[in-house]
Every structure is written in C-alpha cells, then in structure tokens.
XYZ file of C-alpha atoms in Angstrom:
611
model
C 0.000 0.000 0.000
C 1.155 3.649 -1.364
C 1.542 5.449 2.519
C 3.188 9.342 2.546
C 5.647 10.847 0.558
C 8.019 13.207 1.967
C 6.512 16.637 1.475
C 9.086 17.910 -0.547
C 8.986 14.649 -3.006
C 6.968 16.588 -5.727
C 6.975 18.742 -8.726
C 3.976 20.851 -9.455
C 2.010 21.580 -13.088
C -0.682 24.120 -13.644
C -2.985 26.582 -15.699
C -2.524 29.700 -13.498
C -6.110 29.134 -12.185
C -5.347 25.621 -10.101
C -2.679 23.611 -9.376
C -1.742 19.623 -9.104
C 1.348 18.376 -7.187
C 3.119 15.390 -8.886
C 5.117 12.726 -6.494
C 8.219 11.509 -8.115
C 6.553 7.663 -8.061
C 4.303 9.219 -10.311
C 0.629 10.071 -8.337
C -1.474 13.044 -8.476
C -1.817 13.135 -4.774
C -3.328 16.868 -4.200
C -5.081 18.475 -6.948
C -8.716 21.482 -6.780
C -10.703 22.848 -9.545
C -12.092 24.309 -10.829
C -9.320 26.613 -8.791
C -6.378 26.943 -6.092
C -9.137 27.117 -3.448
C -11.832 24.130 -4.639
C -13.052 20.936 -3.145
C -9.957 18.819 -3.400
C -10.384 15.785 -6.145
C -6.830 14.134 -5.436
C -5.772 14.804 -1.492
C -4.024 11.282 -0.525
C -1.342 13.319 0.840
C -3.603 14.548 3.492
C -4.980 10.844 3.911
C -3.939 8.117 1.526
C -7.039 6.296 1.976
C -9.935 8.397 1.803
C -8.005 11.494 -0.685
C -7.910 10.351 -3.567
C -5.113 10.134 -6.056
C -4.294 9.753 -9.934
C -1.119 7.129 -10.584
C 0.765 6.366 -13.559
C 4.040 4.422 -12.388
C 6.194 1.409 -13.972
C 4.918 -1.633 -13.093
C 8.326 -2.775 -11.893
C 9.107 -3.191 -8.027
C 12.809 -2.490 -8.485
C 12.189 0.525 -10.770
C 14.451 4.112 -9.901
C 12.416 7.306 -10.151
C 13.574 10.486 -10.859
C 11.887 14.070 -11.672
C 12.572 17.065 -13.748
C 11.120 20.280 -15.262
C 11.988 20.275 -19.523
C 14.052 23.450 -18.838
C 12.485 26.512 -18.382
C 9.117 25.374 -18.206
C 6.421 23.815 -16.236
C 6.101 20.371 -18.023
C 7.141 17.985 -15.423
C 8.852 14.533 -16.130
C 8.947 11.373 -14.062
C 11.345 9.198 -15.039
C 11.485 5.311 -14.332
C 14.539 3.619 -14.758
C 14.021 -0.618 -14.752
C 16.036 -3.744 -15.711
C 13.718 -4.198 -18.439
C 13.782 0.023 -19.899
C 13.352 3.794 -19.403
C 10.262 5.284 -19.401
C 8.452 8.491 -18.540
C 5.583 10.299 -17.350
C 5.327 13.811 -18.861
C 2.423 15.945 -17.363
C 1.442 19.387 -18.029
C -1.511 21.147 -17.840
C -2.126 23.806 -20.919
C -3.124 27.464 -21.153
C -5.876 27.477 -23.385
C -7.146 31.038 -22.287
C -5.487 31.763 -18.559
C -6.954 35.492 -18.005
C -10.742 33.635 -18.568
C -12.137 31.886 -15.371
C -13.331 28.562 -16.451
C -14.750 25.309 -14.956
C -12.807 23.466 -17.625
C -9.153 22.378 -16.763
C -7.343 19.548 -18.631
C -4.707 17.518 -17.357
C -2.256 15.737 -20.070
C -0.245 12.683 -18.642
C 1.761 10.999 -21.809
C 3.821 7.684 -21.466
C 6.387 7.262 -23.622
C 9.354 5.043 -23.610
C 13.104 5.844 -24.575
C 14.725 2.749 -23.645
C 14.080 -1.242 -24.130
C 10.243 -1.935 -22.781
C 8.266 -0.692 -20.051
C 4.711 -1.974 -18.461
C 3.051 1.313 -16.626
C -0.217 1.012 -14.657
C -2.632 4.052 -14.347
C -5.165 4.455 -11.227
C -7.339 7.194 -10.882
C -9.665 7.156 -8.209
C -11.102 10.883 -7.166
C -12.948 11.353 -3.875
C -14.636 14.643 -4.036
C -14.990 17.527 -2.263
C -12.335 16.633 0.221
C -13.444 12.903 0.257
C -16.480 13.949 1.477
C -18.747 13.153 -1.243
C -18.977 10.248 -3.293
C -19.283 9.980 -7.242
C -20.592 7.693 -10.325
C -18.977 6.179 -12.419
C -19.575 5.965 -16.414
C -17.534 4.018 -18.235
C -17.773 3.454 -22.270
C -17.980 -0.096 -23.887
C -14.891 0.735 -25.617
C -13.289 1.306 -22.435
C -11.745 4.583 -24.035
C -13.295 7.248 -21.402
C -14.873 7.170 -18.340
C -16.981 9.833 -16.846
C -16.637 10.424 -12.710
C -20.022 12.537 -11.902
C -19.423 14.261 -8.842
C -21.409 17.298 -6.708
C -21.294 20.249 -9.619
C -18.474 18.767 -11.331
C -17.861 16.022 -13.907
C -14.494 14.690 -14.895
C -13.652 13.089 -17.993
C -10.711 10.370 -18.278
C -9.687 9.586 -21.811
C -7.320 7.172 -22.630
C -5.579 6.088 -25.451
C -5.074 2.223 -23.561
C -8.078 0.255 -22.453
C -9.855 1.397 -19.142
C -11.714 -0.873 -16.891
C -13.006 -0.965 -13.021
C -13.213 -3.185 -10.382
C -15.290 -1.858 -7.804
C -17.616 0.719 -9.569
C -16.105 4.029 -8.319
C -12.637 4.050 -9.722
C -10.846 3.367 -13.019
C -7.682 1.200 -13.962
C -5.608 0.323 -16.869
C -2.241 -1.139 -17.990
C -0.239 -0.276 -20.918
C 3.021 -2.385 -22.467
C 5.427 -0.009 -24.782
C 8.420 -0.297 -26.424
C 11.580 2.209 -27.055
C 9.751 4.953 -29.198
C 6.351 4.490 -28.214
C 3.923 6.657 -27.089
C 0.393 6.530 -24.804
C -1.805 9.274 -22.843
C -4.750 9.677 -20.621
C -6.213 13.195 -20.295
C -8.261 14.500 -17.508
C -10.867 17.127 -17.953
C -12.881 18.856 -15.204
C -15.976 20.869 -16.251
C -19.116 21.914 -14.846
C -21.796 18.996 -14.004
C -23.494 18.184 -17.844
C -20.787 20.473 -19.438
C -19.616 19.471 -23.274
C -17.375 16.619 -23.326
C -13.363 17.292 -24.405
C -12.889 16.662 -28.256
C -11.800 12.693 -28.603
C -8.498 12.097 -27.710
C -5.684 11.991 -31.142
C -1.791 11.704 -31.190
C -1.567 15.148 -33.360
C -4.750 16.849 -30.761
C -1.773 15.978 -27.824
C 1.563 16.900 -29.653
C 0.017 20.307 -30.784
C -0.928 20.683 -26.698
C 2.236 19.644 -25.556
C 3.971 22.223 -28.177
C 2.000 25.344 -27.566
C 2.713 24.667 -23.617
C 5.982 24.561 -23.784
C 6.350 27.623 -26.091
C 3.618 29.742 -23.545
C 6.752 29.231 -20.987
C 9.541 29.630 -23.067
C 8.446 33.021 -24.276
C 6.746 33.985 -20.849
C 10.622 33.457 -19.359
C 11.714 35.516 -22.127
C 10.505 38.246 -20.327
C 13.025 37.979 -17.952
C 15.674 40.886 -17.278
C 17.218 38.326 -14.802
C 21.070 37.380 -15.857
C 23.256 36.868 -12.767
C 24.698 34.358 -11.206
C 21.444 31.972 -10.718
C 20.027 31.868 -13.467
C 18.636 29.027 -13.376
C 17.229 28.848 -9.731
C 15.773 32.234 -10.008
C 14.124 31.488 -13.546
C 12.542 28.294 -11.532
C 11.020 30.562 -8.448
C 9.615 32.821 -10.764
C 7.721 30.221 -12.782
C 6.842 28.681 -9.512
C 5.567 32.676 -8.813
C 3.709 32.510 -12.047
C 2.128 29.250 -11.490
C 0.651 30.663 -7.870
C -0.893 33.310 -9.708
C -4.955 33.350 -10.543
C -4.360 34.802 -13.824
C -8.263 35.993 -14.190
C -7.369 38.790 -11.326
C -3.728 38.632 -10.999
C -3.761 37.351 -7.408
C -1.279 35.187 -6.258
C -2.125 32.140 -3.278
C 0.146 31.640 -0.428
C 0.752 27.941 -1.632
C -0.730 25.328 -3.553
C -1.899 23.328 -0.895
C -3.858 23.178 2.923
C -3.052 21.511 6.159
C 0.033 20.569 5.737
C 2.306 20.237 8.742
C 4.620 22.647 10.093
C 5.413 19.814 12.736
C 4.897 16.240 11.601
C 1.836 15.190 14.126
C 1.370 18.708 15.600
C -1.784 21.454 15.368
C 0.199 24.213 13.144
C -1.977 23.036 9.979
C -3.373 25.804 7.930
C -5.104 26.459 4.651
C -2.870 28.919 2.272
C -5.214 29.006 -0.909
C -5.428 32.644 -0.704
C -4.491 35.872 -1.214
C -2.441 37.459 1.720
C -2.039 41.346 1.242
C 1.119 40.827 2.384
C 3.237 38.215 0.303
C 1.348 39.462 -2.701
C 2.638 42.879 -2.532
C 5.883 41.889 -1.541
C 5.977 39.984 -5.032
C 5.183 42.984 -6.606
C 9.133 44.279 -6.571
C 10.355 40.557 -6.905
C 8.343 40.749 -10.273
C 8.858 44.016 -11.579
C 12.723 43.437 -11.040
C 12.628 40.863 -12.912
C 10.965 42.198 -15.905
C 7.609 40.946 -15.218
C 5.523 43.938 -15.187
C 2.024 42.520 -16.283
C 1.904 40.047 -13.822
C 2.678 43.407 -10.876
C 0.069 45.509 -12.690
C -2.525 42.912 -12.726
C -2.184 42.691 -8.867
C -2.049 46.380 -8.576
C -5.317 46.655 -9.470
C -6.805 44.030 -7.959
C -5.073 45.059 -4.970
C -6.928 48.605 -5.753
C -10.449 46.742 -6.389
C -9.970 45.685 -2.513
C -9.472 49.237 -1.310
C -12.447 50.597 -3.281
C -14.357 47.792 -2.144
C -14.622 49.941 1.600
C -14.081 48.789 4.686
C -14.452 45.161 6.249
C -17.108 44.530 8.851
C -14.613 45.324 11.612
C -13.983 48.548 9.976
C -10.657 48.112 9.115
C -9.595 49.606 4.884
C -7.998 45.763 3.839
C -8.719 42.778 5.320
C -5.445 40.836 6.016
C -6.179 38.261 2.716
C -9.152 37.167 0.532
C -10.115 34.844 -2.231
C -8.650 34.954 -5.155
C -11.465 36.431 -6.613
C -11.506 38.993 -4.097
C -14.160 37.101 -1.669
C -13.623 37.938 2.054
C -15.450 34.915 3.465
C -12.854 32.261 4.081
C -14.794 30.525 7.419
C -12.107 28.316 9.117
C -13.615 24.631 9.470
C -11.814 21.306 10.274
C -12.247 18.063 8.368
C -12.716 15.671 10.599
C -12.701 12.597 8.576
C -9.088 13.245 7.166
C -6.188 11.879 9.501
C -3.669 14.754 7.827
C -0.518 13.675 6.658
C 1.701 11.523 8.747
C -1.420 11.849 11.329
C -0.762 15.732 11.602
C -4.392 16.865 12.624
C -6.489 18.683 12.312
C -6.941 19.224 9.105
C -8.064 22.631 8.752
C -9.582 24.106 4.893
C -10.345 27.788 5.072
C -8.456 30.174 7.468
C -9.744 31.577 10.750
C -6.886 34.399 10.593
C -8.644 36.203 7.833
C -10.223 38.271 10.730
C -7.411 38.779 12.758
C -6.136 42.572 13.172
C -2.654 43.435 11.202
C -1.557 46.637 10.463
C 1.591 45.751 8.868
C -0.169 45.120 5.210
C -0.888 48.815 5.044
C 2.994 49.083 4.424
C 3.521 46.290 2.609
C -0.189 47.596 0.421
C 1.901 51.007 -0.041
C 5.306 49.200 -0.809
C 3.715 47.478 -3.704
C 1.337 50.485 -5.208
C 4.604 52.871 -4.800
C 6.139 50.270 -7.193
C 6.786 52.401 -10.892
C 3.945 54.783 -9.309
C 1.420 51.705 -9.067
C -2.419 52.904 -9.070
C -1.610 56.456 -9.039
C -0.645 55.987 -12.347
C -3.062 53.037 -12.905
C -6.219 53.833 -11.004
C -6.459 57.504 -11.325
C -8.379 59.396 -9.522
C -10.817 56.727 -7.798
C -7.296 55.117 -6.905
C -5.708 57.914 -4.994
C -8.928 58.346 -2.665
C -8.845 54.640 -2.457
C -4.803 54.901 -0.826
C -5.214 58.532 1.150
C -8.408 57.112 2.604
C -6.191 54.083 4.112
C -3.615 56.601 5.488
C -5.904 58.592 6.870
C -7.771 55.659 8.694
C -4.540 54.564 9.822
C -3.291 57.968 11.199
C -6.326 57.199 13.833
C -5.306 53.524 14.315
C -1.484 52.611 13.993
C -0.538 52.749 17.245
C -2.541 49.608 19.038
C -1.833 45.948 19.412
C -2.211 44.227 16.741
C -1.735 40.269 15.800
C 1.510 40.866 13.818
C 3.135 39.082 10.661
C 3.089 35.901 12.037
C -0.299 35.476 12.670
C -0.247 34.102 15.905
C -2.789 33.191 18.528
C -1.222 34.608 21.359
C -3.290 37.739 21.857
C -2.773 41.246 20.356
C 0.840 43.149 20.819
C 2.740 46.033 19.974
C 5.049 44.006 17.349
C 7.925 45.930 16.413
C 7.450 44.830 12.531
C 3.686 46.501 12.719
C 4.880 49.666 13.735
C 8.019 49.514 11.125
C 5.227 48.462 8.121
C 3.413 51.367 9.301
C 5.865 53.732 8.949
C 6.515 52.669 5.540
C 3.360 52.538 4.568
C 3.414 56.930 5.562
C 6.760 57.287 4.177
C 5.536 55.709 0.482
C 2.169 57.786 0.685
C 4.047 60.540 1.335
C 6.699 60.025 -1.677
C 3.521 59.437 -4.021
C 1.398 62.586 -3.448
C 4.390 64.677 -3.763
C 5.598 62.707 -6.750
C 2.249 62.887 -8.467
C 0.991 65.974 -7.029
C -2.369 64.576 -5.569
C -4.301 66.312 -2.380
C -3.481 64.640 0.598
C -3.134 65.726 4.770
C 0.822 65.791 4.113
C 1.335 67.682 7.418
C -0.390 64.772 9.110
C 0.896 62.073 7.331
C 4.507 63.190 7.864
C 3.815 64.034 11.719
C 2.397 60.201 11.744
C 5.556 58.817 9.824
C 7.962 60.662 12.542
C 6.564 59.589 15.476
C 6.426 56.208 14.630
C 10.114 56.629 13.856
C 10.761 57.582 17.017
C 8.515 55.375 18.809
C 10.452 52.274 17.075
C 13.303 53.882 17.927
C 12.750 54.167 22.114
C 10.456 51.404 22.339
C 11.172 48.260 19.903
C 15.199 48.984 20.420
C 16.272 47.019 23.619
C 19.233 48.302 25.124
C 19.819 45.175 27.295
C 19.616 42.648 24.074
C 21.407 45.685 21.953
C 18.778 44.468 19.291
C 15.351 45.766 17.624
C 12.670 43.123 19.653
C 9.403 41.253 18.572
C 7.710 43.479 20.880
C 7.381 46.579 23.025
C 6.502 43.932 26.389
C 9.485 41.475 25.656
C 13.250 41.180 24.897
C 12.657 38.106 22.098
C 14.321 38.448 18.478
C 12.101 38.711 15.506
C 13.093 37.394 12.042
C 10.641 39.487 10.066
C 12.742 42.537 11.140
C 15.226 41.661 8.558
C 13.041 43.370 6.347
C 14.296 46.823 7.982
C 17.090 47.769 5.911
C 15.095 46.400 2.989
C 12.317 48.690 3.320
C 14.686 51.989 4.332
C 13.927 51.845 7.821
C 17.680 51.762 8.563
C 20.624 51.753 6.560
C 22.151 48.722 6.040
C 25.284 49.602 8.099
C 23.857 51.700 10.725
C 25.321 50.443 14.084
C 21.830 49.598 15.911
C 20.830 47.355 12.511
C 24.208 45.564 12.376
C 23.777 44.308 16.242
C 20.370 43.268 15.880
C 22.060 41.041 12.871
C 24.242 39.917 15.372
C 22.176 39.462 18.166
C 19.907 37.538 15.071
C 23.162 35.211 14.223
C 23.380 34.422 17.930
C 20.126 33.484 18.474
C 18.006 32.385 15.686
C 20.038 31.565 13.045
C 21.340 27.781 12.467
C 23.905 26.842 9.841
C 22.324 29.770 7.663
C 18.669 28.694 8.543
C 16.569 30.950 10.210
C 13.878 30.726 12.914
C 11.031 33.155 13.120
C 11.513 33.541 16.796
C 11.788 31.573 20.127
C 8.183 30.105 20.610
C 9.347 29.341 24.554
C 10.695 33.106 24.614
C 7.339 34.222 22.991
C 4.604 31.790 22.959
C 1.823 32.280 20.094
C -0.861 30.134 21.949
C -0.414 27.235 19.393
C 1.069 23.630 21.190
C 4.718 22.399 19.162
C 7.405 23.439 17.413
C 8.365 24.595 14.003
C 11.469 24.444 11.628
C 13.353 27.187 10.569
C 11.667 29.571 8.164
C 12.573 29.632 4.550
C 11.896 33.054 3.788
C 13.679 34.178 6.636
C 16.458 32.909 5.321
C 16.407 34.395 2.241
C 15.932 37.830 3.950
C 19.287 37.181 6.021
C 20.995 36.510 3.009
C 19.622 39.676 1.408
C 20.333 41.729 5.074
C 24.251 40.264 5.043
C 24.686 41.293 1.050
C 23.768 44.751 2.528
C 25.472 45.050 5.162
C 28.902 44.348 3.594
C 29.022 40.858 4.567
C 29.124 39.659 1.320
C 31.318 36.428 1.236
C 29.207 35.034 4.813
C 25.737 35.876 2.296
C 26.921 33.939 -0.205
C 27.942 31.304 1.682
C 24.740 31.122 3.098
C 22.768 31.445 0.029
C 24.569 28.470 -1.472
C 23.404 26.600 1.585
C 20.183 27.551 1.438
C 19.699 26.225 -2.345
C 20.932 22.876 -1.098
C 17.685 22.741 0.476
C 15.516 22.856 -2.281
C 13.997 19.877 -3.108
C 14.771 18.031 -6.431
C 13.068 20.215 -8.776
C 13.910 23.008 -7.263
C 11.116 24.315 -4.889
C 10.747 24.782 -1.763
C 8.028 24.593 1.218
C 7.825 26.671 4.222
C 10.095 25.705 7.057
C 13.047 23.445 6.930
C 12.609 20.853 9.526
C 15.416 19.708 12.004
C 17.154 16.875 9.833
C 16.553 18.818 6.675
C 13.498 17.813 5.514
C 10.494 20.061 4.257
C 7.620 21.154 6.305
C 4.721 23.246 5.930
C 2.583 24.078 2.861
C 4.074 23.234 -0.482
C 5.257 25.057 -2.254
C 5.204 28.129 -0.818
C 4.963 32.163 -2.479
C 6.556 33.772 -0.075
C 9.812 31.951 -0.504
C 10.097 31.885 -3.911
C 9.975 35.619 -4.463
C 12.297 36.018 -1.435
C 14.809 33.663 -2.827
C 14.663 36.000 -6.342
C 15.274 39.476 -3.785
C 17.828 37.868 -1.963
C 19.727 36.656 -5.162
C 18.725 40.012 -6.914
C 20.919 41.956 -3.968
C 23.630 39.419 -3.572
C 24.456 39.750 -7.691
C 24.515 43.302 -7.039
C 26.397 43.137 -3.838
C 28.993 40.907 -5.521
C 29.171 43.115 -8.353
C 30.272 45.959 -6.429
C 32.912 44.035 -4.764
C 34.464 42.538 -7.881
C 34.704 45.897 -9.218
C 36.616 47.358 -6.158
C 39.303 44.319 -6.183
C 42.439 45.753 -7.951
C-alpha cells in the first residue's frame, strides 16, 4: 500500500487558475478545480485512503524514479529507470485562455518510452470535495473514457489504452510499450453536464504539448534576470507565475492546505489565498525581474480591494481574501481526514482572515509605490482609495495588533507593525508629492515621525542591543530583517548591524533561520516549528547589505541545497533537513529571487573594487 511521501517529493504543473502536485513515483496526490481554493479531487497526501489520487508508475518493483522540469518550463517529467527500460511520465496542464475563469481544466499525462520496454499502470480514483462526497462512475464499452459525476463537477478520463473498473467508483488500466512508443490519458474537469473534451488523437496531444511549452519559453523571455542563478531564479519565478490566478492577478500563499509545520502537531493551515502581504511583496520581486504585467494585474486588484470599503470590523484591507476577491474564508476542520503523517487537524479555510494586522498597510503602499502603481493606474478613484487608508490609519497605527506571524497569542505592539506602518506613511508621502495629488501631508509626515521615534525608544532594547518582537518582551524577531530592505535603517547603521548579530546568535542555524523563540514568545499554538525559509532568504539579502558579502553567499549556497529536487521549496526546513509546511510556498520563492537580486549586485560591487 502507497503510505506518505516526503513533502518535498513533488513537482507541481498548472494553468494559473489551479494547481496539481506530482510525487516523483508518479501520483497526483493533491489536486482542486475548478481553482487553487476548490473541493480537493486528489488529497491522498492529506490521507492516503480516503483522498484520492491519480497514478501512472512502472509496473516494476525495483524501478528508480527520478523528476525534472523540460528546462524553463512547467512540463514535469517522471522518469522510471528498470532492468527491463526507461520510461516516462510527462504531465502538463495547458493554457488554453489563462486570463478567462473557467470550470474546464485539462490535465495531459503521456507515457512514452526511450529505452528497451516498459509496463506502466494508471489508477485514478477521485474522492470529491475533500473525500467527502462520493461519485458515479460511467464508463464506455470501448473502455476509451470514463466519466466520474461528482457534486457540480464532472471529470472526464480519456485514454488512449483500455480502461476498466473493479469496484464501480474508480478506473484502472495497464499499458506495455516499447523504445519509441507513445500513450496518454487526459483528464478534464468541467461543470456537471458540461460538453465533453474533443476525442483524444496523437496530433490533438503533440500540438498541446507544443503550444505549452512555447507559452513558458516566451513567458521566461521576459526575464531581465542574468546573474549568477540563473537558473534557480528562472525556476522561483515560474513557480511565482504558477501561484498566480491569472483571471485577477492574485497570487495564493501555496498550492496546498493543512500541511504540517510539525509532523503530528496542530500548526496546519489552509494557504489558498491571497495574503495582502506576500502578494505585494511579489510585486518588486516581479517588476525586477521584468515581469511587469503580472505586478500591474495585482495592482489593481489590490486597488479593487481598497475601493471595495471597509471590512465589517472597519478596518480599509482585510489581512487576505479569495482569489477572486471574496472575504469569506470561514475556518472549518475536516474531521474525517487523519492529515498527513497523522498531523491533525486538518483545517480548509483560514480563521486568521479576521485577525487585526496593520503591517499590510505598508507592505499595500510598498507594492502600489512600485513604478507609481495605481496612481498611475487607477487615477483618480485610486488615490482616494490609498489617502483614505492613510488617513484611517493615522487614527489607528498605534494599538496591538496580531503581527506578521499570525499568531494566537493575543494582540501586541510588534515591532514589525509599527516599522510596516511607517513605511506605509513614508511611500504615501513620496507618491502625493511625486504625483501631485491632495493629501493631509502635514499629518501624514507628523504620523511617519513619530512612529520613527517610537520604534526607535520602544522596539530597540538596550539590554539585548537588538530591535525586539515586541514593546513587552526582549525576544528576536526574524521578520525585522526586512528593515534595511524597506529603508527603515541603513544597512550599516550600528543599531541594525547588532540586531544582525544578536539575530546570528540566536536564531540563526547553519544559515537557517527561525522566526523567533516560541518558549521566549509563545503564540498560543502547542509544538514546534522548523526554521523559516523566507527568513532565510531575507538574512541573506540583510548580510549582502550590510557588507558581509562572502558570509551571504555562503549562506545562500546553503540555502539552495535545500531545495527539493526540482527546485522548490516549502515553508520551514525541519530539524534533519526535511520540508515542512505548505508546499510550495509564495513567499519563498519571491524572497529567494530578492535575496539573489541583492547578492548579484552586492557581488558586483565588490568585484569591481578588487584591484
């Protein structure tokens, strides 16, 4: 029996409206539509029994697997290596018409053989809506398609080898090829009664396959990006692109819910969404890189929010939505799921969606200030939108809040709130005298100072010699790395460069990065975590800029070691290396493209000054 891969033992495919995670022995084990935030249709790898998957896999018990991306695109191979011959398992999902939402999503999963003769066996038994609800089953005499019927949704398997069942609900077949041949099954997910996919033809897949590949190659194109990592950075930002719901031009957290950030502990959470935060911290990662489309397209749904008005707790932004812009994203726990590796609960929606953090009005203004964002692009109706924010924060930015990390702890005065704040003035301010539009300057600059100064006296502690988590405690705070990056401080100036030592002291390990000290600061959650990914990359970017260039490379090197084979990455990094959390995760990616970004340039600089 088929039990849990490791987290990290995937590759990923998608549309840029959902998602489906490949493990290298070749099973669709996580997979939504009609996008990022469905009913799940594959989730094994939140409980391999009742989930659901979609295998292809040599039927050879000795066989070696490996995984790759063709280069510079999201067409994912699975090789099997056997006594008997090589074959492979290329999936990819095409972009028929991205920017249109659609119920309609196809799925492409070719055999082919390069070597000698391989026997691969195809499963795919869906469980939908989270394995909640159960399906029919349709099959046709010629055992060429089957049609699952499930609650609003029908998916269509075509196959070019004979299909067959054994128990009524799920669909099998076997396939024998030799060195040159080819074979395919297709997946198709519509709307319940919608027009069944064109029959499935050799020329119908090769044209697919074709235009996929050439979507990505010229997308990539795009790319300013030619330093020294070329090739991991290219791979974030298609990971980046992937994330994205190309109808609005939001970007999810992660591809995936509940999984752990301890194997068997409560820190499970759903990441379908669209935080303000990492999605306007992308914004730079993208628009360095060339990609300036993809930054508008969140601009302005990013603007759509802030004309939308308040939320029902008054607050301008609620701290993430939908992808569609929906704020309702009611927390509930699936019960009937054991979560992978028993890590319960499982938990789809996100109860944090309510929670109070001012920090996204920085990180909101950080993103719009981008090439003059919507005051260019929203006009008028924009700039009300933004002053409107600043002026409802001049009344509110100095009370507890539940900070970056979303903990359940009870509100604080966190240090990173107050800095996001401040930057969120400090931009404001830069764009109404850049583009000349009415705004309370005197107040907004007032408002900017004193949280300056606040910062200053209260989140500086002079027994740790360190900026702290909070005004009430002495703990470090990883997210505070950002304060160079934002131009809180100056990369050299003596208070930053002892809160990066205090920082290397105490949360940093081999490179890797905690958030903070959970004993030191407890967030009302029970466990652990690994270190943070993201945090990482922010150190690295931090060291580049603070001079200690040959200690940021170092650690960046590191860091990519940790990767998994195709070159993503999840949220933490757990205590023997491997990969916890939600897979693959945003957040990362576009940090590991910053930090890269400013090490190249830090490097640069030193190269040029060596005689």
């Amino acid at each position: 029996m088929r039990h849990y891969p490791p987290i990290a033992d995937h590759g990923m495919i998608g549309d840029l409206q959902t998602v489906a995670l490949v493990a290298s022995d070749g099973a669709i084990d996580w997979f939504c539509a009609p996008r990022f935030d469905s009913p799940s249709i594959f989730a094994a790898l939140l409980d391999h029994e009742r989930g659901g998957s979609f295998r292809i896999t040599a039927d050879h018990p000795d066989a070696r697997v490996t995984q790759l991306y063709l280069p510079d695109t999201a067409v994912l191979v699975t090789r099997f290596l056997t006594a008997e011959g090589v074959g492979e398992v290329v999936d990819f999902m095409p972009l028929d018409t991205p920017e249109t939402a659609t119920d309609r999503h196809r799925m492409f999963r070719v055999m082919r053989v390069v070597r000698g003769s391989v026997r691969f066996t195809v499963e795919c038994s869906p469980r939908f809506d989270y394995g909640r609800a159960t399906h029919a089953l349709k099959l046709t005499e010629a055992g060429d398609s089957a049609l699952f019927s499930g609650p609003g949704i029908d998916l269509h398997l075509q196959s070019s080898a004979p299909l067959w069942t054994d128990n009524g609900n799920d669909v099998q077949s076997t396939v024998t090829l030799q060195a040159g041949e080819t074979a395919a099954v297709v997946l198709t997910t519509c709307a319940s009664g919608g027009e069944p996919p064109e029959p499935l033809g050799r020329a119908v897949a090769e044209a697919t396959w074709r235009s996929t590949v050439q979507f990505w190659h010229g997308w990539l194109r795009t790319s300013r990006y030619r330093g020294r990592w070329r090739q991991t950075v290219n791979r974030s930002a298609i990971t980046l692109k992937l994330l994205t719901y190309a109808p609005t031009g939001a970007p999810v957290a992660a591809a995936t819910a509940g999984l752990p950030e301890q194997v068997g502990g409560e820190r499970n959470w759903d990441y379908r969404y669209t935080w303000i935060r990492d999605a306007s911290l992308s914004v730079g990662a993208l628009i360095d890189l060339g990609f300036t489309e993809e930054a508008d397209a969140f601009r302005l749904w990013l603007g759509g929010r802030l004309a939308a008005g308040a939320t029902g707790s008054g607050e301008p932004l609620q701290i993430m939505y939908r992808v569609d812009g929906d704020p309702h994203l009611g927390e509930e726990v699936l019960d009937h799921l054991e979560g992978y590796l028993k890590s319960s609960p499982v938990r789809i929606g996100n109860g944090a969606a309510d929670q109070l953090q001012l920090d996204i009005y920085g990180e909101a203004a950080f993103a719009l200030m981008q090439s003059g964002g919507i005051a260019e692009t929203g006009g008028f109706e924009g700039w009300q939108a933004i002053a409107r924010v600043l002026d409802w924060l001049a009344d509110n930015w100095d009370q507890p809040d539940e900070g970056i990390w979303e903990t359940r702890g009870g509100r604080k005065d966190f240090t990173y709130s107050r800095l996001m704040s401040w930057v969120a003035f400090d931009r404001g301010v830069r764009l109404a005298r850049e583009y000349a539009r009415p705004a309370d300057l005197e107040r907004w600059t007032a408002t900017r100072d004193a949280i300056f100064l606040q910062v200053m006296e209260r989140g500086w502690s002079e027994k740790r010699r360190a900026f702290v988590q909070h005004y009430d405690a002495d703990v470090l705070d990883a997210s505070l790395l950002l304060m160079p990056h934002v131009g809180f401080v100056a990369p050299k100036d003596p208070r930053w460069l002892a809160t990066l030592e205090a920082m290397d002291r105490e949360l940093v390990s081999d490179s890797l990065v905690y958030r903070y000290d959970p004993s030191a600061s407890p967030d009302g959650l029970r466990g652990s975590e690994g270190t943070f990914t993201l945090c990482t990359f922010h150190y690295v970017h931090a060291l580049a800029r603070a001079g200690r260039v040959d200690e940021a490379r170092y650690a960046f090197e590191k860091m990519v070691t940790y990767a998994n084979h195709v070159g993503l990455f999840a949220e933490e990094i757990g205590p023997t290396g491997e990969q916890l959390g939600n897979f693959p995760q945003a957040f990362t990616h576009l940090s590991l493209i910053t930090a890269a970004m400013a090490l190249d340039d830090a490097l640069d600089k030193a190269e040029a000054r060596e005689p």
